[in-house]
Amino acid sequence: VRLHDFAGQYLLIDISAVNCPPCRSMAEQEPAFAERMSADSINVEMVTLLAPSLSAVLSPTSTEVLTAWTEEYQLDGPVLAYRGYGYWLGNDALETFAYPTWILVAPDLTVFELGTGFSNFDGIEASVRAHDASR
């Protein structure tokens, strides 16, 4: 999977860890968010960079864990082994890195918003809608 493969649509990169409660909540709510966006003809692809645990964020994530996460939350987007890339990416862009960290990427592949933490998709959804309306 290459991030450039998602050019032409919005991309939400979710940097999560398996044992992070807000990360699990984000994954659980992701299908409903995707459905709302799709219903309004806003194409958003989600990619999850998944760490095996909060205490081992630089360790490899097994295929079994990736598959279990995808199946448990019925995710359509790729769920990829983390291997520290998400931490590096988020930590470089943010003053304080936390789980989950999320990055919104426009169809032209420019980052237009990023943040940490999660309670619901309201703010992310509003950001995508505002960006889409300004195009």
mmCIF file of C-alpha atoms in Angstrom:
data_model
loop_
_atom_site.group_PDB
_atom_site.id
_atom_site.type_symbol
_atom_site.label_atom_id
_atom_site.label_comp_id
_atom_site.label_asym_id
_atom_site.label_seq_id
_atom_site.Cartn_x
_atom_site.Cartn_y
_atom_site.Cartn_z
ATOM 1 C CA VAL A 1 0.000 0.000 0.000
ATOM 2 C CA ARG A 2 1.333 3.400 -0.969
ATOM 3 C CA LEU A 3 -0.277 6.577 0.322
ATOM 4 C CA HIS A 4 -0.027 7.978 -3.196
ATOM 5 C CA ASP A 5 -2.496 5.290 -4.252
ATOM 6 C CA PHE A 6 -5.179 7.339 -2.475
ATOM 7 C CA ALA A 7 -4.744 10.518 -4.530
ATOM 8 C CA GLY A 8 -8.070 11.940 -5.648
ATOM 9 C CA GLN A 9 -9.920 11.179 -2.423
ATOM 10 C CA TYR A 10 -9.679 12.203 1.199
ATOM 11 C CA LEU A 11 -7.465 10.063 3.386
ATOM 12 C CA LEU A 12 -7.659 9.637 7.146
ATOM 13 C CA ILE A 13 -4.525 8.076 8.611
ATOM 14 C CA ASP A 14 -5.238 6.622 12.047
ATOM 15 C CA ILE A 15 -2.178 5.863 14.196
ATOM 16 C CA SER A 16 -3.377 3.478 16.891
ATOM 17 C CA ALA A 17 -2.317 0.816 19.378
ATOM 18 C CA VAL A 18 -4.245 -2.369 20.102
ATOM 19 C CA ASN A 19 -4.670 -1.780 23.850
ATOM 20 C CA CYS A 20 -5.535 1.929 23.628
ATOM 21 C CA PRO A 21 -9.199 2.520 24.618
ATOM 22 C CA PRO A 22 -9.659 5.714 22.517
ATOM 23 C CA CYS A 23 -8.034 3.897 19.560
ATOM 24 C CA ARG A 24 -10.530 1.076 19.905
ATOM 25 C CA SER A 25 -13.381 3.586 20.072
ATOM 26 C CA MET A 26 -12.137 5.268 16.904
ATOM 27 C CA ALA A 27 -11.977 1.927 15.070
ATOM 28 C CA GLU A 28 -15.453 1.025 16.310
ATOM 29 C CA GLN A 29 -16.941 4.296 15.003
ATOM 30 C CA GLU A 30 -15.015 4.311 11.716
ATOM 31 C CA PRO A 31 -17.544 2.378 9.576
ATOM 32 C CA ALA A 32 -20.395 4.758 10.511
ATOM 33 C CA PHE A 33 -18.177 7.774 9.710
ATOM 34 C CA ALA A 34 -17.301 6.290 6.310
ATOM 35 C CA GLU A 35 -20.970 5.609 5.632
ATOM 36 C CA ARG A 36 -21.990 9.218 6.443
ATOM 37 C CA MET A 37 -19.277 10.601 4.179
ATOM 38 C CA SER A 38 -20.163 8.226 1.355
ATOM 39 C CA ALA A 39 -23.865 9.098 1.656
ATOM 40 C CA ASP A 40 -22.892 12.707 0.906
ATOM 41 C CA SER A 41 -20.591 11.703 -1.980
ATOM 42 C CA ILE A 42 -17.423 12.581 -0.069
ATOM 43 C CA ASN A 43 -14.917 9.834 -0.691
ATOM 44 C CA VAL A 44 -12.796 9.187 2.426
ATOM 45 C CA GLU A 45 -10.383 6.269 2.651
ATOM 46 C CA MET A 46 -9.098 5.240 6.078
ATOM 47 C CA VAL A 47 -5.701 3.663 6.688
ATOM 48 C CA THR A 48 -4.791 2.404 10.156
ATOM 49 C CA LEU A 49 -1.174 2.135 11.287
ATOM 50 C CA LEU A 50 -1.471 -0.301 14.199
ATOM 51 C CA ALA A 51 1.040 -0.849 17.011
ATOM 52 C CA PRO A 52 0.787 -4.130 18.926
ATOM 53 C CA SER A 53 0.509 -2.332 22.297
ATOM 54 C CA LEU A 54 1.185 0.945 24.053
ATOM 55 C CA SER A 55 4.169 -0.618 25.785
ATOM 56 C CA ALA A 56 5.710 -1.926 22.545
ATOM 57 C CA VAL A 57 4.985 0.712 19.924
ATOM 58 C CA LEU A 58 8.146 -0.034 17.956
ATOM 59 C CA SER A 59 7.579 -3.803 17.873
ATOM 60 C CA PRO A 60 6.191 -5.489 14.770
ATOM 61 C CA THR A 61 2.447 -6.111 14.641
ATOM 62 C CA SER A 62 1.622 -9.678 13.638
ATOM 63 C CA THR A 63 -0.605 -10.527 10.700
ATOM 64 C CA GLU A 64 -2.968 -12.227 13.158
ATOM 65 C CA VAL A 65 -3.370 -9.018 15.169
ATOM 66 C CA LEU A 66 -3.934 -6.951 12.005
ATOM 67 C CA THR A 67 -6.565 -9.403 10.781
ATOM 68 C CA ALA A 68 -8.300 -9.561 14.169
ATOM 69 C CA TRP A 69 -8.484 -5.734 14.364
ATOM 70 C CA THR A 70 -9.887 -5.508 10.827
ATOM 71 C CA GLU A 71 -12.498 -8.176 11.490
ATOM 72 C CA GLU A 72 -13.482 -7.004 14.977
ATOM 73 C CA TYR A 73 -14.276 -3.482 13.761
ATOM 74 C CA GLN A 74 -15.399 -4.459 10.241
ATOM 75 C CA LEU A 75 -12.936 -2.054 8.627
ATOM 76 C CA ASP A 76 -12.755 -1.658 4.866
ATOM 77 C CA GLY A 77 -9.503 0.311 4.703
ATOM 78 C CA PRO A 78 -6.024 -1.139 5.080
ATOM 79 C CA VAL A 79 -4.784 -1.938 8.575
ATOM 80 C CA LEU A 80 -1.004 -1.938 8.411
ATOM 81 C CA ALA A 81 1.809 -2.998 10.700
ATOM 82 C CA TYR A 82 3.090 0.036 12.547
ATOM 83 C CA ARG A 83 6.834 -0.590 13.007
ATOM 84 C CA GLY A 84 7.372 2.902 14.396
ATOM 85 C CA TYR A 85 6.378 4.802 11.250
ATOM 86 C CA GLY A 86 3.233 6.269 12.803
ATOM 87 C CA TYR A 87 5.140 7.367 15.887
ATOM 88 C CA TRP A 88 7.829 8.966 13.740
ATOM 89 C CA LEU A 89 5.270 10.648 11.480
ATOM 90 C CA GLY A 90 3.053 11.966 14.280
ATOM 91 C CA ASN A 91 5.874 12.892 16.631
ATOM 92 C CA ASP A 92 7.622 14.886 13.914
ATOM 93 C CA ALA A 93 4.452 16.873 13.143
ATOM 94 C CA LEU A 94 3.076 17.386 16.653
ATOM 95 C CA GLU A 95 4.582 18.876 19.780
ATOM 96 C CA THR A 96 2.957 16.126 21.841
ATOM 97 C CA PHE A 97 2.293 12.674 20.427
ATOM 98 C CA ALA A 98 -0.536 10.567 21.846
ATOM 99 C CA TYR A 99 -2.718 7.661 20.837
ATOM 100 C CA PRO A 100 -4.602 7.787 18.636
ATOM 101 C CA THR A 101 -3.040 10.370 16.371
ATOM 102 C CA TRP A 102 -4.915 11.093 13.161
ATOM 103 C CA ILE A 103 -3.933 12.898 9.984
ATOM 104 C CA LEU A 104 -6.348 14.255 7.376
ATOM 105 C CA VAL A 105 -5.004 14.343 3.834
ATOM 106 C CA ALA A 106 -6.732 16.154 0.955
ATOM 107 C CA PRO A 107 -7.302 14.585 -2.470
ATOM 108 C CA ASP A 108 -4.174 16.404 -3.729
ATOM 109 C CA LEU A 109 -2.226 14.591 -0.953
ATOM 110 C CA THR A 110 -1.606 17.670 1.168
ATOM 111 C CA VAL A 111 -2.097 17.373 4.912
ATOM 112 C CA PHE A 112 -4.755 19.828 6.064
ATOM 113 C CA GLU A 113 -5.286 18.798 9.669
ATOM 114 C CA LEU A 114 -3.908 16.491 12.326
ATOM 115 C CA GLY A 115 -4.660 15.819 15.920
ATOM 116 C CA THR A 116 -4.482 13.440 18.843
ATOM 117 C CA GLY A 117 -7.070 11.738 20.988
ATOM 118 C CA PHE A 118 -10.565 10.658 20.119
ATOM 119 C CA SER A 119 -14.063 10.793 21.539
ATOM 120 C CA ASN A 120 -16.091 10.841 18.301
ATOM 121 C CA PHE A 121 -15.793 11.726 14.619
ATOM 122 C CA ASP A 122 -17.680 15.049 14.854
ATOM 123 C CA GLY A 123 -14.616 17.295 14.560
ATOM 124 C CA ILE A 124 -12.927 15.179 11.894
ATOM 125 C CA GLU A 125 -16.148 15.025 9.897
ATOM 126 C CA ALA A 126 -16.639 18.805 10.152
ATOM 127 C CA SER A 127 -13.060 19.379 8.968
ATOM 128 C CA VAL A 128 -13.496 17.141 5.932
ATOM 129 C CA ARG A 129 -16.819 18.766 5.050
ATOM 130 C CA ALA A 130 -15.378 22.291 5.412
ATOM 131 C CA HIS A 131 -12.363 21.409 3.286
ATOM 132 C CA ASP A 132 -14.546 19.767 0.659
ATOM 133 C CA ALA A 133 -16.843 22.822 0.497
ATOM 134 C CA SER A 134 -13.860 25.108 -0.070
ATOM 135 C CA ARG A 135 -12.638 23.189 -3.126
#
